[in-house]
Coordinates of C-alpha atoms in Angstrom, one line a residue:
M578 CA 55.8 123.0 72.5
S579 CA 54.0 125.9 70.7
A580 CA 53.1 129.2 71.7
T581 CA 50.7 129.6 74.1
A582 CA 48.0 132.0 75.8
T583 CA 49.4 134.5 78.5
P584 CA 46.6 136.5 80.5
D585 CA 46.3 140.1 79.3
D586 CA 44.0 141.8 81.6
P587 CA 46.0 143.5 84.1
T588 CA 44.7 142.8 86.9
E589 CA 44.3 138.9 85.6
L590 CA 48.3 139.3 85.2
A591 CA 48.6 140.2 88.5
A592 CA 46.5 137.6 89.5
V593 CA 49.0 135.1 87.2
N594 CA 52.0 136.8 88.7
E595 CA 51.1 136.6 92.4
Q596 CA 50.6 132.8 92.3
V597 CA 53.3 132.0 90.3
Q598 CA 55.7 134.1 93.1
R599 CA 53.6 131.5 96.3
I600 CA 55.0 128.2 94.0
I601 CA 58.1 129.5 93.9
Q602 CA 57.6 130.2 98.1
H603 CA 56.1 126.9 98.0
Q604 CA 59.4 125.5 96.4
Q605 CA 61.8 127.3 98.1
A606 CA 60.5 126.4 101.9
G607 CA 60.4 122.9 100.7
R608 CA 56.5 122.1 100.1
V609 CA 56.6 120.9 96.3
D610 CA 53.1 118.7 97.0
E611 CA 51.1 122.6 97.2
A612 CA 54.0 123.8 94.7
G613 CA 52.5 121.2 92.5
E614 CA 48.5 121.8 92.7
A615 CA 48.9 125.6 91.6
I616 CA 51.5 124.6 88.7
D617 CA 48.9 122.2 87.7
G618 CA 46.7 124.7 88.2
L619 CA 47.5 127.0 86.2
L620 CA 48.3 124.9 83.8
A621 CA 44.7 124.2 83.1
Q622 CA 44.3 127.4 82.3
Y623 CA 47.4 128.8 80.4
E624 CA 48.2 124.5 79.1
D625 CA 51.9 124.2 77.6
H626 CA 53.1 128.1 78.9
P627 CA 56.9 128.0 79.4
R628 CA 57.8 129.7 82.6
L629 CA 54.8 127.0 84.0
I630 CA 56.8 124.3 82.1
H631 CA 60.0 126.0 83.2
L632 CA 58.0 125.9 87.6
K633 CA 56.6 122.3 86.3
G634 CA 60.4 120.8 85.5
L635 CA 61.8 122.5 88.9
N636 CA 59.5 120.8 91.3
K637 CA 59.9 117.1 89.9
S638 CA 63.6 117.6 90.9
L639 CA 63.5 118.9 94.2
A640 CA 60.2 116.1 94.5
G641 CA 63.4 113.9 93.6
D642 CA 62.0 112.5 89.9
R643 CA 65.0 114.6 88.3
A644 CA 64.8 112.5 85.4
A645 CA 61.7 114.0 84.9
G646 CA 62.3 118.0 85.3
R647 CA 65.3 117.7 82.7
A648 CA 63.2 116.8 80.4
L649 CA 60.4 119.4 81.3
L650 CA 63.5 121.8 81.2
E651 CA 64.8 120.7 77.5
S652 CA 61.2 120.9 76.8
V653 CA 61.6 124.8 77.5
L654 CA 65.4 124.9 75.8
A655 CA 63.7 123.2 72.7
Y656 CA 61.1 126.3 72.5
D657 CA 62.8 128.7 73.1
M658 CA 67.0 128.9 73.8
S659 CA 67.9 132.3 75.3
D660 CA 65.1 131.8 77.9
V661 CA 68.7 132.5 81.1
G662 CA 66.6 132.2 84.0
V663 CA 65.9 128.2 82.5
L664 CA 69.7 127.8 80.8
I665 CA 70.5 128.5 85.1
D666 CA 68.8 125.8 86.9
Y667 CA 69.3 123.6 84.0
G668 CA 72.3 123.9 84.5
G669 CA 72.4 124.0 88.0
M670 CA 70.6 120.2 87.4
L671 CA 73.5 119.2 85.3
A672 CA 76.0 120.0 87.3
N673 CA 74.3 118.4 90.8
D674 CA 74.0 115.1 88.5
G675 CA 78.2 114.9 88.1
E676 CA 77.7 116.4 84.5
V677 CA 79.3 119.4 85.6
D678 CA 81.0 119.6 82.1
K679 CA 77.7 120.2 80.6
A680 CA 76.6 122.7 82.9
I681 CA 79.6 125.0 82.3
Q682 CA 78.1 124.5 78.9
Q683 CA 74.0 126.2 79.5
F684 CA 76.0 129.2 82.7
Q685 CA 78.6 130.0 79.2
L686 CA 75.5 130.9 77.0
A687 CA 73.5 132.4 79.9
V688 CA 76.3 134.5 79.9
E689 CA 76.8 135.2 76.7
I690 CA 73.2 135.8 76.7
S691 CA 72.9 138.4 79.9
P692 CA 76.9 139.0 80.7
N693 CA 75.4 141.2 83.7
Y694 CA 73.4 138.5 85.1
A695 CA 75.5 138.4 88.8
L696 CA 73.8 134.5 88.6
A697 CA 74.4 133.3 86.1
R698 CA 78.5 135.2 86.3
A699 CA 77.7 133.4 90.0
N700 CA 77.4 129.9 88.5
L701 CA 79.1 129.8 85.4
G702 CA 82.3 130.5 88.3
A703 CA 81.1 128.3 90.9
A704 CA 81.0 125.3 87.9
Q705 CA 84.6 126.7 87.2
V706 CA 85.8 126.4 90.5
V707 CA 84.5 122.2 90.6
E708 CA 85.7 121.1 87.6
K709 CA 89.6 123.2 88.8
Q710 CA 89.0 125.4 86.0
Y711 CA 90.4 128.4 88.7
E712 CA 92.0 130.6 86.2
R713 CA 88.9 131.0 84.3
A714 CA 86.6 131.3 86.9
I715 CA 88.0 134.5 88.8
P716 CA 86.8 136.5 86.5
N717 CA 83.3 134.9 86.1
L718 CA 82.5 135.6 90.5
E719 CA 84.7 138.6 90.5
K720 CA 82.4 139.6 88.4
A721 CA 79.6 138.5 89.7
I722 CA 80.4 140.9 92.9
E723 CA 81.5 143.2 91.1
L724 CA 77.3 143.4 89.8
D725 CA 75.3 141.3 93.2
G726 CA 78.1 141.9 96.0
T727 CA 75.8 140.4 98.4
V728 CA 75.8 136.6 96.3
L729 CA 77.6 135.2 99.4
D730 CA 78.9 131.6 97.2
A731 CA 80.3 133.8 95.1
H732 CA 82.8 135.2 97.2
L733 CA 83.2 132.1 98.9
N734 CA 83.8 130.2 95.7
L735 CA 86.6 133.5 94.5
A736 CA 87.7 132.7 97.6
Q737 CA 88.3 128.9 97.0
A738 CA 89.4 130.0 94.0
F739 CA 92.2 131.7 95.1
I740 CA 93.2 129.7 98.0
R741 CA 93.2 126.8 95.1
T742 CA 96.4 129.2 92.4
N743 CA 97.8 130.0 96.2
R744 CA 96.7 133.6 95.9
F745 CA 96.1 133.6 99.6
D746 CA 96.2 136.9 100.2
A747 CA 92.9 137.2 98.0
A748 CA 91.1 134.8 99.3
I749 CA 92.1 136.4 102.4
N750 CA 90.4 138.8 101.7
A751 CA 87.6 137.9 100.1
L752 CA 86.3 136.1 102.9
F753 CA 86.5 138.5 105.6
R754 CA 83.8 140.4 102.6
V755 CA 82.0 137.4 103.3
L756 CA 82.2 137.7 107.1
A757 CA 81.3 142.1 107.1
I758 CA 78.2 140.2 105.7
D759 CA 76.9 137.2 106.8
P760 CA 79.6 137.3 110.8
Q761 CA 77.8 133.4 111.4
S762 CA 79.1 131.5 107.7
A763 CA 80.9 128.8 109.4
A764 CA 81.9 128.2 105.7
A765 CA 83.8 131.3 105.9
H766 CA 85.5 130.7 108.8
V767 CA 86.1 127.1 107.7
N768 CA 88.0 129.0 104.3
L769 CA 89.6 131.9 106.1
S770 CA 91.5 129.6 109.2
L771 CA 92.7 127.0 105.5
A772 CA 94.3 130.5 104.1
L773 CA 95.7 132.4 107.4
F774 CA 97.4 128.9 108.2
R775 CA 98.6 129.1 104.4
R776 CA 99.7 132.3 105.0
E777 CA 101.1 131.2 108.1
R778 CA 99.5 133.1 110.3
H779 CA 98.5 130.2 112.8
E780 CA 97.2 132.4 116.1
A781 CA 94.3 133.6 113.7
A782 CA 94.1 130.1 111.8
E783 CA 93.4 129.0 115.3
H784 CA 90.6 131.7 115.8
H785 CA 89.0 131.1 113.3
A786 CA 88.7 127.3 113.3
R787 CA 87.6 127.6 116.3
R788 CA 84.7 129.9 115.6
A789 CA 83.6 127.2 113.0
I790 CA 83.1 125.0 115.2
E791 CA 81.5 126.8 117.4
L792 CA 78.8 127.9 114.9
A793 CA 79.4 124.1 113.3
P794 CA 80.2 121.6 115.5
N795 CA 80.3 118.3 112.9
A796 CA 82.5 120.8 110.5
A797 CA 85.6 118.2 109.4
E798 CA 87.6 120.8 107.0
A799 CA 87.4 123.0 111.1
W800 CA 88.5 120.2 112.3
L801 CA 91.3 119.6 109.8
N802 CA 92.2 122.6 109.7
L803 CA 92.5 123.4 113.7
G804 CA 93.9 120.2 113.4
M805 CA 96.9 121.1 111.3
T806 CA 97.2 124.6 112.7
L807 CA 98.1 123.3 116.5
A808 CA 100.2 120.8 114.5
A809 CA 102.1 123.4 112.9
S810 CA 103.3 125.5 115.9
G811 CA 104.4 122.7 118.1
R812 CA 100.7 121.2 120.1
M813 CA 100.9 118.1 119.0
D814 CA 98.6 117.0 121.7
E815 CA 96.3 119.3 121.0
A816 CA 97.1 118.5 117.4
A817 CA 96.1 114.4 117.8
E818 CA 93.2 115.0 119.3
A819 CA 91.4 117.4 117.4
Y820 CA 92.8 115.1 114.0
L821 CA 90.7 112.4 115.9
K822 CA 87.6 114.5 116.3
I823 CA 86.9 113.2 112.7
A824 CA 89.7 110.6 111.7
G825 CA 87.0 108.2 111.5
Q826 CA 84.5 110.3 109.3
P827 CA 85.2 109.7 105.8
P828 CA 86.6 112.0 103.2
I829 CA 88.3 114.5 105.2
G830 CA 88.3 111.7 108.1
M831 CA 91.0 110.0 105.6
A832 CA 93.2 113.7 105.6
A833 CA 93.5 113.9 109.5
L834 CA 93.9 110.8 109.7
T835 CA 97.2 110.3 107.9
R836 CA 98.1 113.6 108.9
L837 CA 98.0 112.2 112.4
V838 CA 99.7 109.2 111.5
Y839 CA 103.0 111.2 110.1
M840 CA 102.6 113.6 112.4
R841 CA 103.6 110.7 115.3
K842 CA 104.7 107.1 116.7
T843 CA 102.0 104.5 115.2
K844 CA 101.4 101.5 118.0
A845 CA 100.0 99.0 118.2
D846 CA 97.2 100.1 120.4
S847 CA 96.6 103.4 118.9
P848 CA 93.4 104.8 118.0
E849 CA 95.0 105.8 114.3
H850 CA 96.1 102.0 114.4
A851 CA 92.7 100.4 114.8
L852 CA 91.3 103.5 112.2
L853 CA 93.9 102.3 109.4
K854 CA 92.5 98.6 109.3
R855 CA 88.4 99.7 109.7
Y856 CA 89.1 102.2 106.7
E857 CA 91.4 99.0 104.7
E858 CA 88.5 96.5 105.2
Q859 CA 86.8 99.1 102.8
F860 CA 88.7 99.7 100.4
D861 CA 87.9 98.3 97.7
N862 CA 84.2 100.4 98.6
I863 CA 86.5 103.9 98.2
Q864 CA 85.3 105.2 95.1
N865 CA 88.1 108.1 94.8
A866 CA 91.5 107.9 94.1
E867 CA 93.0 109.9 95.5
I868 CA 91.5 109.1 99.1
Q869 CA 92.2 105.7 98.4
A870 CA 96.0 106.4 98.0
S871 CA 96.3 108.4 100.9
L872 CA 95.2 105.6 102.9
L873 CA 98.4 103.5 101.5
F874 CA 100.2 105.7 102.6
A875 CA 99.4 106.0 106.2
L876 CA 99.3 102.5 105.5
G877 CA 102.6 102.4 104.6
K878 CA 103.8 104.5 107.6
A879 CA 102.7 102.8 110.6
S880 CA 103.9 99.5 109.2
E881 CA 106.7 100.9 109.7
D882 CA 107.0 102.7 112.7
L883 CA 105.5 98.7 113.7
G884 CA 109.1 97.2 112.2
K885 CA 106.5 95.9 109.1
Y886 CA 109.4 97.1 106.3
D887 CA 108.3 94.6 103.8
D888 CA 103.9 95.1 104.3
A889 CA 105.2 99.4 104.5
F890 CA 107.2 98.8 101.3
G891 CA 104.5 97.4 99.4
Y892 CA 101.4 99.9 100.5
F893 CA 103.5 102.5 99.5
S894 CA 103.9 100.9 96.5
R895 CA 100.6 100.5 95.9
A896 CA 100.4 103.9 96.7
N897 CA 102.6 105.6 94.5
E898 CA 101.0 103.9 91.0
L899 CA 97.7 105.8 92.2
A900 CA 99.6 109.1 92.5
A901 CA 100.9 108.3 88.8
E902 CA 98.5 107.5 87.4
S903 CA 96.8 110.8 88.6
Y904 CA 99.5 113.1 88.3
P905 CA 102.1 111.7 85.3
F906 CA 105.6 113.3 85.2
D907 CA 107.3 114.3 82.6
I908 CA 111.5 113.8 83.2
S909 CA 112.1 115.6 79.9
A910 CA 111.1 119.1 81.3
L911 CA 113.3 118.8 84.0
A912 CA 115.7 117.8 81.8
A913 CA 115.8 120.4 80.2
R914 CA 115.2 123.1 82.5
T915 CA 118.0 122.4 84.1
S916 CA 120.6 122.3 80.9
R917 CA 119.5 125.1 79.3
M918 CA 120.2 126.7 82.9
R919 CA 123.5 125.0 82.9
S920 CA 123.8 126.8 78.8
L921 CA 122.6 129.8 79.6
A922 CA 124.4 131.2 83.2
T923 CA 127.8 129.8 81.8
P924 CA 131.9 131.2 82.9
D925 CA 131.7 133.7 80.1
F926 CA 128.1 135.1 81.1
I927 CA 128.3 135.6 84.5
A928 CA 131.8 137.2 84.0
K929 CA 129.9 139.4 81.7
H930 CA 127.5 140.3 84.1
R931 CA 129.1 140.2 87.6
G932 CA 128.2 144.2 87.6
A933 CA 124.0 143.9 87.4
G934 CA 122.2 143.1 90.3
I935 CA 120.4 144.1 94.1
S936 CA 122.9 144.5 97.3
D937 CA 120.6 145.7 99.6
L938 CA 119.4 142.1 100.7
A939 CA 121.7 139.2 101.1
P940 CA 119.1 136.1 100.3
I941 CA 120.0 132.9 101.9
F942 CA 118.7 130.2 99.4
I943 CA 118.4 127.5 101.0
C944 CA 117.9 124.1 98.7
G945 CA 117.9 121.4 97.0
L946 CA 115.9 117.7 97.0
P947 CA 113.1 117.9 98.8
R948 CA 113.2 115.6 102.1
S949 CA 116.8 117.0 102.0
G950 CA 117.0 119.0 105.7
T951 CA 115.9 122.4 104.0
T952 CA 113.2 122.7 106.9
L953 CA 115.6 121.1 109.4
T954 CA 118.1 123.9 108.3
E955 CA 115.8 126.7 107.8
Q956 CA 114.7 126.0 111.3
M957 CA 118.2 126.7 112.5
F958 CA 119.5 129.5 110.5
S959 CA 115.6 130.7 112.0
R960 CA 116.9 131.4 115.5
H961 CA 119.5 133.9 114.2
P962 CA 118.6 137.2 115.5
Q963 CA 119.7 139.1 112.4
V964 CA 117.3 136.3 110.1
Q965 CA 114.2 135.8 109.4
A966 CA 112.7 132.8 107.6
G967 CA 110.4 133.2 104.3
G968 CA 109.7 129.1 104.1
E969 CA 109.2 127.4 100.6
M970 CA 108.5 130.8 99.1
A971 CA 107.1 131.5 95.7
A972 CA 109.1 134.8 94.8
V973 CA 111.6 133.2 92.5
P974 CA 108.8 131.8 90.4
Y975 CA 106.5 135.1 90.6
A976 CA 109.7 137.6 89.8
F977 CA 110.7 135.4 86.5
R978 CA 106.8 135.7 86.2
M979 CA 106.6 139.6 86.2
N980 CA 110.1 139.6 83.8
K981 CA 109.3 138.3 80.4
P982 CA 112.3 139.8 79.5
V983 CA 114.8 137.7 81.0
R984 CA 111.9 135.0 80.5
D985 CA 112.1 134.7 77.0
I986 CA 115.6 134.6 76.9
M987 CA 115.3 131.2 79.7
E988 CA 112.8 129.8 77.5
Q989 CA 115.6 130.7 74.2
E990 CA 112.9 133.3 72.7
A991 CA 115.2 135.5 72.8
P992 CA 119.1 135.0 71.9
D993 CA 121.3 134.7 74.6
S994 CA 123.1 138.7 74.2
A995 CA 120.3 140.2 74.8
M996 CA 120.6 140.3 78.5
T997 CA 121.1 143.1 80.0
D998 CA 122.3 143.8 83.3
D999 CA 118.9 146.1 83.8
D1000 CA 116.7 143.1 83.3
L1001 CA 119.1 141.2 86.0
N1002 CA 117.9 144.5 88.1
R1003 CA 114.6 143.9 87.0
L1004 CA 114.4 140.4 88.5
A1005 CA 115.9 141.6 92.0
E1006 CA 112.8 143.9 92.2
G1007 CA 110.4 141.1 91.6
Y1008 CA 111.5 139.3 93.8
I1009 CA 112.2 141.7 96.7
S1010 CA 108.8 143.1 96.6
F1011 CA 107.5 139.9 96.6
V1012 CA 109.7 139.7 99.7
Q1013 CA 108.3 142.6 100.9
R1014 CA 104.8 142.4 100.9
E1015 CA 105.9 138.8 102.4
G1016 CA 106.3 140.9 106.0
L1017 CA 110.4 140.4 105.4
K1018 CA 112.4 143.3 106.2
T1019 CA 115.5 142.0 106.7
E1020 CA 118.5 142.4 104.8
F1021 CA 119.3 138.4 105.9
V1022 CA 115.8 136.2 104.7
T1023 CA 116.0 132.5 104.2
D1024 CA 114.3 131.4 101.1
K1025 CA 114.0 127.3 101.2
M1026 CA 111.9 126.8 98.5
P1027 CA 114.2 123.2 97.1
S1028 CA 113.9 123.7 93.5
N1029 CA 115.5 126.9 93.6
Y1030 CA 118.8 125.2 92.7
I1031 CA 117.5 125.0 89.3
Y1032 CA 118.2 128.7 89.1
I1033 CA 121.3 129.1 90.5
G1034 CA 123.0 130.7 88.1
L1035 CA 121.0 133.7 87.6
L1036 CA 119.5 134.7 90.9
A1037 CA 123.1 134.5 92.1
L1038 CA 123.7 137.6 89.4
A1039 CA 120.2 139.7 90.4
F1040 CA 122.2 138.9 93.9
P1041 CA 125.3 139.3 94.3
R1042 CA 125.5 138.4 98.3
S1043 CA 123.5 136.1 98.1
K1044 CA 124.5 132.4 99.9
F1045 CA 123.3 129.2 98.0
L1046 CA 122.9 125.7 100.8
I1047 CA 122.1 123.4 98.2
M1048 CA 121.7 119.9 101.2
R1049 CA 123.0 116.5 99.7
R1050 CA 121.3 113.7 101.6
H1051 CA 122.3 110.1 101.5
P1052 CA 120.6 109.3 97.5
L1053 CA 118.6 106.1 99.3
D1054 CA 118.0 108.1 101.6
C1055 CA 116.8 111.2 99.8
L1056 CA 114.4 109.3 97.5
L1057 CA 113.2 107.0 100.0
S1058 CA 111.3 109.7 102.2
N1059 CA 110.2 111.3 98.7
F1060 CA 109.0 108.0 97.9
T1061 CA 107.4 107.5 101.3
Q1062 CA 105.1 110.4 101.4
N1063 CA 102.4 111.8 99.9
F1064 CA 103.3 114.5 97.8
G1065 CA 100.1 114.7 95.4
Q1066 CA 100.2 117.1 92.7
N1067 CA 103.4 118.6 94.4
Q1068 CA 107.2 116.7 93.5
P1069 CA 105.5 114.0 91.2
F1070 CA 108.7 113.1 90.7
S1071 CA 108.3 111.2 93.5
T1072 CA 105.8 108.6 92.2
R1073 CA 108.2 105.0 90.8
I1074 CA 111.2 104.6 90.7
E1075 CA 112.6 105.6 87.6
Y1076 CA 111.4 109.2 88.4
L1077 CA 112.9 109.3 91.5
A1078 CA 116.4 108.4 90.2
S1079 CA 117.2 110.9 87.0
T1080 CA 116.3 113.8 89.4
Y1081 CA 118.4 112.7 91.5
K1082 CA 121.0 112.7 88.2
E1083 CA 119.4 116.3 87.5
F1084 CA 120.4 117.7 90.8
D1085 CA 123.6 115.8 90.9
Q1086 CA 124.3 117.6 87.8
I1087 CA 123.6 120.9 88.4
A1088 CA 124.2 121.3 91.6
T1089 CA 127.7 120.2 91.0
N1090 CA 128.3 122.8 88.5
W1091 CA 127.0 125.8 90.4
A1092 CA 129.1 124.6 92.9
S1093 CA 131.8 124.6 91.4
L1094 CA 131.5 127.7 89.0
L1095 CA 130.6 129.9 91.9
P1096 CA 131.7 128.6 94.8
D1097 CA 131.8 131.3 96.6
Q1098 CA 128.3 131.8 96.5
V1099 CA 127.5 128.2 96.6
R1100 CA 128.5 126.1 99.2
E1101 CA 126.9 121.7 99.7
L1102 CA 126.5 121.3 102.7
R1103 CA 125.0 117.3 104.5
Y1104 CA 121.9 116.8 105.7
E1105 CA 124.0 113.3 108.1
D1106 CA 126.6 116.3 108.9
I1107 CA 124.3 118.5 110.6
V1108 CA 123.0 116.1 112.0
T1109 CA 126.2 114.1 114.1
D1110 CA 127.9 118.2 114.1
A1111 CA 125.6 121.0 114.1
E1112 CA 127.9 123.0 115.9
G1113 CA 130.6 122.4 113.9
Q1114 CA 128.1 122.8 110.8
M1115 CA 126.6 126.1 111.6
R1116 CA 129.1 127.9 112.4
S1117 CA 130.6 127.3 108.3
A1118 CA 127.9 127.8 107.1
L1119 CA 127.0 131.6 109.6
D1120 CA 131.1 132.4 108.4
F1121 CA 130.3 131.7 104.7
V1122 CA 126.9 133.9 104.6
G1123 CA 128.3 136.4 106.5
L1124 CA 126.5 136.1 110.1
P1125 CA 128.3 135.8 113.7
W1126 CA 127.5 133.0 115.5
D1127 CA 125.5 132.9 118.2
S1128 CA 124.3 130.1 119.7
D1129 CA 120.7 130.2 120.0
V1130 CA 120.5 128.8 115.9
L1131 CA 121.0 125.0 117.7
D1132 CA 117.8 125.2 119.6
H1133 CA 116.0 125.3 116.9
V1134 CA 113.2 123.9 118.3
K1135 CA 112.4 126.7 120.6
S1136 CA 111.5 128.5 116.9
T1137 CA 108.5 130.6 116.0
R1138 CA 109.0 129.8 113.1
Q1139 CA 105.9 128.1 111.9
V1140 CA 105.8 124.8 109.7
N1141 CA 103.8 124.2 106.9
T1142 CA 106.2 120.8 105.5
A1143 CA 105.6 118.0 105.9
S1144 CA 108.7 117.7 108.0
V1145 CA 106.4 119.6 111.1
S1146 CA 107.0 116.4 113.2
Q1147 CA 110.2 116.7 112.7
V1148 CA 111.9 119.7 113.5
R1149 CA 109.8 120.0 116.1
E1150 CA 112.0 117.5 118.1
P1151 CA 115.9 117.8 118.8
I1152 CA 117.7 117.1 116.2
Y1153 CA 118.2 113.5 115.8
S1154 CA 119.8 110.7 113.8
S1155 CA 117.4 108.1 113.5
S1156 CA 116.7 109.4 110.2
V1157 CA 119.9 108.9 108.8
A1158 CA 120.3 105.1 107.6
R1159 CA 116.6 104.8 107.4
W1160 CA 116.7 103.2 103.9
Q1161 CA 118.8 100.2 105.3
R1162 CA 115.9 98.9 107.2
Y1163 CA 114.5 98.3 103.1
G1164 CA 117.4 96.8 102.4
P1165 CA 117.2 94.8 98.4
L1166 CA 113.3 96.4 98.7
L1167 CA 115.8 99.5 97.2
K1168 CA 117.5 97.0 95.0
D1169 CA 115.9 98.4 91.0
L1170 CA 116.9 102.6 92.5
A1171 CA 120.2 101.1 93.9
L1172 CA 120.7 99.4 90.6
E1173 CA 119.9 102.7 88.7
L1174 CA 121.6 105.7 91.3
K1175 CA 125.4 102.7 91.4
D1176 CA 127.6 105.6 90.2
H1177 CA 126.6 107.2 93.5
L1178 CA 126.6 104.6 95.4
S1179 CA 129.7 103.2 97.6
E1180 CA 130.2 99.4 96.7
A1181 CA 128.4 99.1 100.4
D1182 CA 125.2 100.6 99.6
L1183 CA 125.0 98.6 96.6
K1184 CA 125.8 95.1 98.5
A1185 CA 122.9 96.5 101.1
C1186 CA 120.0 96.1 98.4
G1187 CA 121.8 92.8 97.5
I1188 CA 123.7 93.7 94.8
G1189 CA 127.6 92.7 94.0

């Protein structure tokens, strides 16, 4: 492309600009033929003009000839790489063709040329959200909104980035700003229902899910969010109805179907069973590995419900192989962290810092491996009038993140001797600030983040009145339950037998260490004992944490505490023992796992697995 003539006469220039605006109007209205005729007419007068070639490229793309459209924009960029408008539109074409990484390069260049151009920032941030580069996306989207707060997509994408990084309050704020601009935005209501659900504000989440459905009755994500909210509130029949509205509509329908299958027992004549078999017939046509894994997990759960344990184990194994490929697990990292915590919080270290910490708060940490009974135990505590339940809070990671001196010592970038009592006080203060932002104001609060067991040595010093209930469950039951849940990236150790076994060994070693080292603050509690003697176990646990007996703790199904974890359906039922010794249904299928854990199993257990 060479330099071309441009109208010099002001009147002529105004007329041409008016025609260009008319072309843009045609394109926006989808009238590509009319736009094309007008573009060709101007090109006959102003041959190869970059702006007109740009418009022609857009028109070709709108007409369905995306390759020709891209080629035309590439010719403009070859002539002038600094045309921000072309960079943005070319990046949009690349993104639409699935080449999001290349699109990001174009948007980044546009931002570098024109850092205060809102659309460039907004498109860059949007592409980064698509590529899951959330931390990079957030500042670009915030800048785009600062430059032009009327760009709704920037707010929506910013909310998505906040949701994906578990910053739900920030997402809620961003979405309310969208609704202030456009109260009829179904997308805003959909995302708001999800963010509110994650913040366990279920009544508000239900409202916005239903509002989204009013605005867009076929919005699958709105039905999914409604189902999740109703299930978390214990309204299982209503949740099932919501899930079934979309269960046959992939890809969101797969998430709804999976949740339905895990929420209730599948029967041979249930609608979810028919849907599962229909999806299975189309398995090879499913291109997304996560959706394939989700289907296989659901098929495994349904097969178990129907008593077909060989089939169930086969489905679960296939599902976990797919999950393991998507979410690799590094057992060495966990082993290094648990070893470091043991080497740091030694008897001498604990004795040295026994005067540290904050006593205003008496947190009850209910921790252990996932699927060990943490949710049930917290639900029972939540019925006590002096306790507020926090659920799986990210308070501990937040407190560490806000305390660099402690982090440096944990990472051995500073000597253990550098730890001061005030460092531990600040650790407690960071935790308290998080808890208070969650609306937890009582003296006794529960925190059931499972992985907190790793950091008991430091947390016990930061909170002298804290108590730690380490949940234990028969290793085969606990690990099988993890193996049969679709945890995805949240628990990648659950995807392979060797990972499960190694994780259990690390847990057992450090849990035993803390219980021995800190007997006044740490107690191990067996899930099986709670199931068989709930009153006796809860009387003992309440006495241990310093609370009087209250019989309401035995009526956990009436808890107003909402549940967002994988245990959502189980904790809505009275305490039952059907999940005890579940592993025995699989017997020899668990032989490899039992061999890895032979030092933690009885001879009878090993024999049931076909060993010995």
